[in-house]
Amino acid sequence: MDPAAVSPPAARIGLRQLLMALGDSLVEVQAAPAGLDVEIREVSLLDPEDPPTAQPGELVLVIGARGRAAFPALRAAGRDGAAAVVVKLDGPAQAAALSEAAAEAGVALLSLRSEARWEQVHALARAALDDAPPGEPGMGAEEGDLFSLAQTTAILTSGIVSIEDAANRVLAYSRTTDSDEADDLRRRSILGWQGPEGYLAKLREWGVFQHLHSSDEVIGIDSHPELGIRRRLAVAIRSGDRQLGTIWVQEGSIPLSERSRQALLGAARVAALHLVRRRRELSDDVTLTRTLLAGLLDGSTGPQPLATHLGFDATRPAAVLGFSYGTTEAYETAEGVAAPELTHSEVTNLVSVHIAARHRSALVTQVDPRIYVLLPQLPRGIDTDTLRGWTQEITDAARRHLGLPLSGSVGCLVPVLGDVPESRREADRILDAMASAGVTVAVAALPDIQAEVLVSEILTLLSAHPEIRDPRLTALLSHDSRHQGRLAETLLTYLNSFGDIRAAAAQLHVHPNTLRYRLRRAEQLTGLDLSRPDQRLLAMLQLRLPPTG
């Protein structure tokens, strides 16, 4: 060990905070057997010629020892109580072997990007240690978009929403287009950023606060015209046994929706994440969670870092749901009112609220242009039909409340968290087919549209390999383009109609004799023989390819 390379004693910093300082563009977590809250006290460089030793709480940068050559340093780090080891990897096989060794040694393993320089990560790690204040440093406050959550909850409940902290201070509220919808309590609460004491006393008298303090269930409060108060629903925002706040939904000019109680339960769980972040100042923790989640979904990071970070049981079943949507300018709500301009956060909030009501551990993230839901630690008896139902609820809510035709896919159930990339790939395959194959259902699992998925993937392969196309069909398309013809369209319609002349003619709005003439003309121009099954099959596939311009 080079003594000159060891940083002087500095304030302690958690591995989690160090990862935030370094950034996922520099290092990736491969294993974290003791979690991400282990303390780092020093950072050191281990030269290949030095004996493999470490100090307690050290971050060891293993220079010049790739793959299996890093095993001695990894074992020594575990033996000497180091916090983490950083190595460079040459491939997935090395990552798996080293991760297993790190788990046995009880030390975190980080991989450095191959193009990164050791002195760069060393300087950044030392700077993070030097800048860390005594004790547990906070990494900046994150309020979270509570106003967006309030607006989403208002849409789902058809009510007027406010979110308060445990001291009844208003933190966020939904927008209202009609000032007459809000009752006197609502207006006074918003203007004063706190509920009026007289009404708070009534709530205490009616036992509302006692219920919220002790229960996760939604409570209803009847209207009191003599007090200027309309009907309300309320639910506690909780983190474990602690109440962090309350979500209130006031009934406006229309009754609250039938599913208001379920929507409130989901909203309370999402709001709890926001308030915990606010209290603990863990904005960078959110970024780390997203990074670990993205890595798990695309298979670049194993399940252990996310599982230890959030306390998930990685041995239980999991699944991924996928959602895709387009622009909303042309869409209208079921009531015929033009939908408001949607932001990513509003759609993500809708998905988050609905899925949180169904599965407490669900994680939602957006990887443009799609939204993914990770469902970890699912009950072992759960089936695809249940997940399809959850997904259908979300797409129905998006169309009903936002005027948005959201498409949803159900990835396969996998037995353990480490198999999540397989579920995400299946969810993507389904969404790809729904976008390209003209699938009309809003929600699907692979068995529902397996043929469409496979045909879509065959067409993708055919599109990527022009050398396996039939040049005669390419010539037919070129002929149509030059002469504004419809021979290719006619041929494809005929093939899609199983050779039924009358059915194909009806679809094209032409006389059957006109269709027969076009087919003969297509055969004459190309030399195709439509009596041969292989030529019919290839024509049907190739003519389904999108135009190339």
mmCIF file of N, CA, C and O in Angstrom, residues 219-253:
data_model
loop_
_atom_site.group_PDB
_atom_site.id
_atom_site.type_symbol
_atom_site.label_atom_id
_atom_site.label_comp_id
_atom_site.label_asym_id
_atom_site.label_seq_id
_atom_site.Cartn_x
_atom_site.Cartn_y
_atom_site.Cartn_z
ATOM 1 N N ILE A 219 -61.059 7.608 5.776
ATOM 2 C CA ILE A 219 -62.197 7.988 6.605
ATOM 3 C C ILE A 219 -63.027 9.035 5.870
ATOM 4 O O ILE A 219 -62.489 9.886 5.158
ATOM 5 N N GLY A 220 -64.338 8.953 6.015
ATOM 6 C CA GLY A 220 -65.223 9.930 5.401
ATOM 7 C C GLY A 220 -65.757 10.914 6.428
ATOM 8 O O GLY A 220 -66.034 10.545 7.566
ATOM 9 N N ILE A 221 -65.876 12.193 6.029
ATOM 10 C CA ILE A 221 -66.428 13.236 6.902
ATOM 11 C C ILE A 221 -67.623 13.836 6.164
ATOM 12 O O ILE A 221 -67.488 14.324 5.034
ATOM 13 N N ASP A 222 -68.786 13.764 6.779
ATOM 14 C CA ASP A 222 -70.004 14.252 6.143
ATOM 15 C C ASP A 222 -69.963 15.767 5.964
ATOM 16 O O ASP A 222 -69.203 16.476 6.640
ATOM 17 N N SER A 223 -70.806 16.244 5.061
ATOM 18 C CA SER A 223 -70.898 17.689 4.838
ATOM 19 C C SER A 223 -71.594 18.357 6.035
ATOM 20 O O SER A 223 -72.432 17.739 6.703
ATOM 21 N N HIS A 224 -71.228 19.609 6.273
ATOM 22 C CA HIS A 224 -71.836 20.410 7.340
ATOM 23 C C HIS A 224 -72.114 21.800 6.766
ATOM 24 O O HIS A 224 -71.305 22.725 6.924
ATOM 25 N N PRO A 225 -73.278 21.944 6.084
ATOM 26 C CA PRO A 225 -73.588 23.230 5.459
ATOM 27 C C PRO A 225 -73.572 24.389 6.449
ATOM 28 O O PRO A 225 -73.225 25.521 6.083
ATOM 29 N N GLU A 226 -73.959 24.112 7.703
ATOM 30 C CA GLU A 226 -73.987 25.200 8.686
ATOM 31 C C GLU A 226 -72.595 25.729 8.989
ATOM 32 O O GLU A 226 -72.433 26.871 9.457
ATOM 33 N N LEU A 227 -71.561 24.912 8.697
ATOM 34 C CA LEU A 227 -70.173 25.345 8.906
ATOM 35 C C LEU A 227 -69.492 25.737 7.595
ATOM 36 O O LEU A 227 -68.316 26.088 7.593
ATOM 37 N N GLY A 228 -70.251 25.655 6.492
ATOM 38 C CA GLY A 228 -69.659 25.957 5.194
ATOM 39 C C GLY A 228 -68.699 24.880 4.737
ATOM 40 O O GLY A 228 -67.711 25.162 4.054
ATOM 41 N N ILE A 229 -68.986 23.613 5.092
ATOM 42 C CA ILE A 229 -68.059 22.515 4.826
ATOM 43 C C ILE A 229 -68.763 21.436 4.017
ATOM 44 O O ILE A 229 -69.857 21.002 4.376
ATOM 45 N N ARG A 230 -68.144 21.025 2.917
ATOM 46 C CA ARG A 230 -68.673 19.954 2.083
ATOM 47 C C ARG A 230 -68.077 18.608 2.497
ATOM 48 O O ARG A 230 -67.133 18.542 3.275
ATOM 49 N N ARG A 231 -68.640 17.559 1.928
ATOM 50 C CA ARG A 231 -68.178 16.211 2.244
ATOM 51 C C ARG A 231 -66.699 16.053 1.902
ATOM 52 O O ARG A 231 -66.206 16.616 0.929
ATOM 53 N N ARG A 232 -66.006 15.220 2.717
ATOM 54 C CA ARG A 232 -64.593 14.996 2.535
ATOM 55 C C ARG A 232 -64.225 13.529 2.753
ATOM 56 O O ARG A 232 -64.923 12.809 3.464
ATOM 57 N N LEU A 233 -63.094 13.126 2.167
ATOM 58 C CA LEU A 233 -62.409 11.890 2.502
ATOM 59 C C LEU A 233 -61.006 12.259 2.964
ATOM 60 O O LEU A 233 -60.442 13.265 2.515
ATOM 61 N N ALA A 234 -60.452 11.455 3.848
ATOM 62 C CA ALA A 234 -59.095 11.724 4.334
ATOM 63 C C ALA A 234 -58.385 10.398 4.565
ATOM 64 O O ALA A 234 -59.005 9.382 4.888
ATOM 65 N N VAL A 235 -57.057 10.429 4.400
ATOM 66 C CA VAL A 235 -56.237 9.259 4.667
ATOM 67 C C VAL A 235 -54.901 9.726 5.220
ATOM 68 O O VAL A 235 -54.382 10.783 4.832
ATOM 69 N N ALA A 236 -54.365 8.952 6.149
ATOM 70 C CA ALA A 236 -53.080 9.294 6.744
ATOM 71 C C ALA A 236 -51.943 8.934 5.794
ATOM 72 O O ALA A 236 -51.999 7.936 5.075
ATOM 73 N N ILE A 237 -50.918 9.770 5.795
ATOM 74 C CA ILE A 237 -49.667 9.469 5.102
ATOM 75 C C ILE A 237 -48.726 8.901 6.161
ATOM 76 O O ILE A 237 -48.418 9.569 7.146
ATOM 77 N N ARG A 238 -48.274 7.665 5.975
ATOM 78 C CA ARG A 238 -47.539 6.989 7.035
ATOM 79 C C ARG A 238 -46.205 6.453 6.536
ATOM 80 O O ARG A 238 -46.052 6.092 5.370
ATOM 81 N N SER A 239 -45.258 6.398 7.438
ATOM 82 C CA SER A 239 -43.997 5.686 7.229
ATOM 83 C C SER A 239 -43.827 4.770 8.429
ATOM 84 O O SER A 239 -43.476 5.205 9.522
ATOM 85 N N GLY A 240 -44.134 3.488 8.234
ATOM 86 C CA GLY A 240 -44.154 2.577 9.371
ATOM 87 C C GLY A 240 -45.282 2.948 10.317
ATOM 88 O O GLY A 240 -46.434 3.115 9.923
ATOM 89 N N ASP A 241 -44.949 3.122 11.577
ATOM 90 C CA ASP A 241 -45.959 3.489 12.580
ATOM 91 C C ASP A 241 -46.117 4.999 12.716
ATOM 92 O O ASP A 241 -46.970 5.465 13.481
ATOM 93 N N ARG A 242 -45.319 5.761 12.004
ATOM 94 C CA ARG A 242 -45.322 7.211 12.180
ATOM 95 C C ARG A 242 -46.198 7.887 11.125
ATOM 96 O O ARG A 242 -46.104 7.581 9.934
ATOM 97 N N GLN A 243 -47.062 8.798 11.579
ATOM 98 C CA GLN A 243 -47.878 9.572 10.654
ATOM 99 C C GLN A 243 -47.099 10.800 10.221
ATOM 100 O O GLN A 243 -46.657 11.604 11.032
ATOM 101 N N LEU A 244 -46.941 10.949 8.913
ATOM 102 C CA LEU A 244 -46.200 12.075 8.350
ATOM 103 C C LEU A 244 -47.111 13.211 7.921
ATOM 104 O O LEU A 244 -46.656 14.350 7.769
ATOM 105 N N GLY A 245 -48.372 12.902 7.695
ATOM 106 C CA GLY A 245 -49.291 13.933 7.219
ATOM 107 C C GLY A 245 -50.625 13.331 6.839
ATOM 108 O O GLY A 245 -50.948 12.196 7.211
ATOM 109 N N THR A 246 -51.404 14.088 6.071
ATOM 110 C CA THR A 246 -52.753 13.674 5.694
ATOM 111 C C THR A 246 -53.064 14.174 4.290
ATOM 112 O O THR A 246 -52.635 15.267 3.904
ATOM 113 N N ILE A 247 -53.802 13.385 3.547
ATOM 114 C CA ILE A 247 -54.368 13.844 2.268
ATOM 115 C C ILE A 247 -55.872 14.007 2.450
ATOM 116 O O ILE A 247 -56.559 13.085 2.917
ATOM 117 N N TRP A 248 -56.368 15.190 2.109
ATOM 118 C CA TRP A 248 -57.790 15.502 2.196
ATOM 119 C C TRP A 248 -58.351 15.667 0.786
ATOM 120 O O TRP A 248 -57.735 16.302 -0.071
ATOM 121 N N VAL A 249 -59.532 15.103 0.557
ATOM 122 C CA VAL A 249 -60.223 15.272 -0.727
ATOM 123 C C VAL A 249 -61.605 15.827 -0.451
ATOM 124 O O VAL A 249 -62.440 15.171 0.181
ATOM 125 N N GLN A 250 -61.839 17.042 -0.920
ATOM 126 C CA GLN A 250 -63.151 17.667 -0.761
ATOM 127 C C GLN A 250 -64.004 17.403 -1.995
ATOM 128 O O GLN A 250 -63.522 17.475 -3.125
ATOM 129 N N GLU A 251 -65.270 17.068 -1.784
ATOM 130 C CA GLU A 251 -66.186 16.891 -2.903
ATOM 131 C C GLU A 251 -66.550 18.248 -3.470
ATOM 132 O O GLU A 251 -66.889 19.182 -2.743
ATOM 133 N N GLY A 252 -66.470 18.369 -4.794
ATOM 134 C CA GLY A 252 -66.790 19.629 -5.456
ATOM 135 C C GLY A 252 -68.199 19.633 -6.000
ATOM 136 O O GLY A 252 -69.134 19.181 -5.351
ATOM 137 N N SER A 253 -68.352 20.111 -7.232
ATOM 138 C CA SER A 253 -69.685 20.223 -7.820
ATOM 139 C C SER A 253 -70.227 18.886 -8.313
ATOM 140 O O SER A 253 -71.414 18.757 -8.603
#
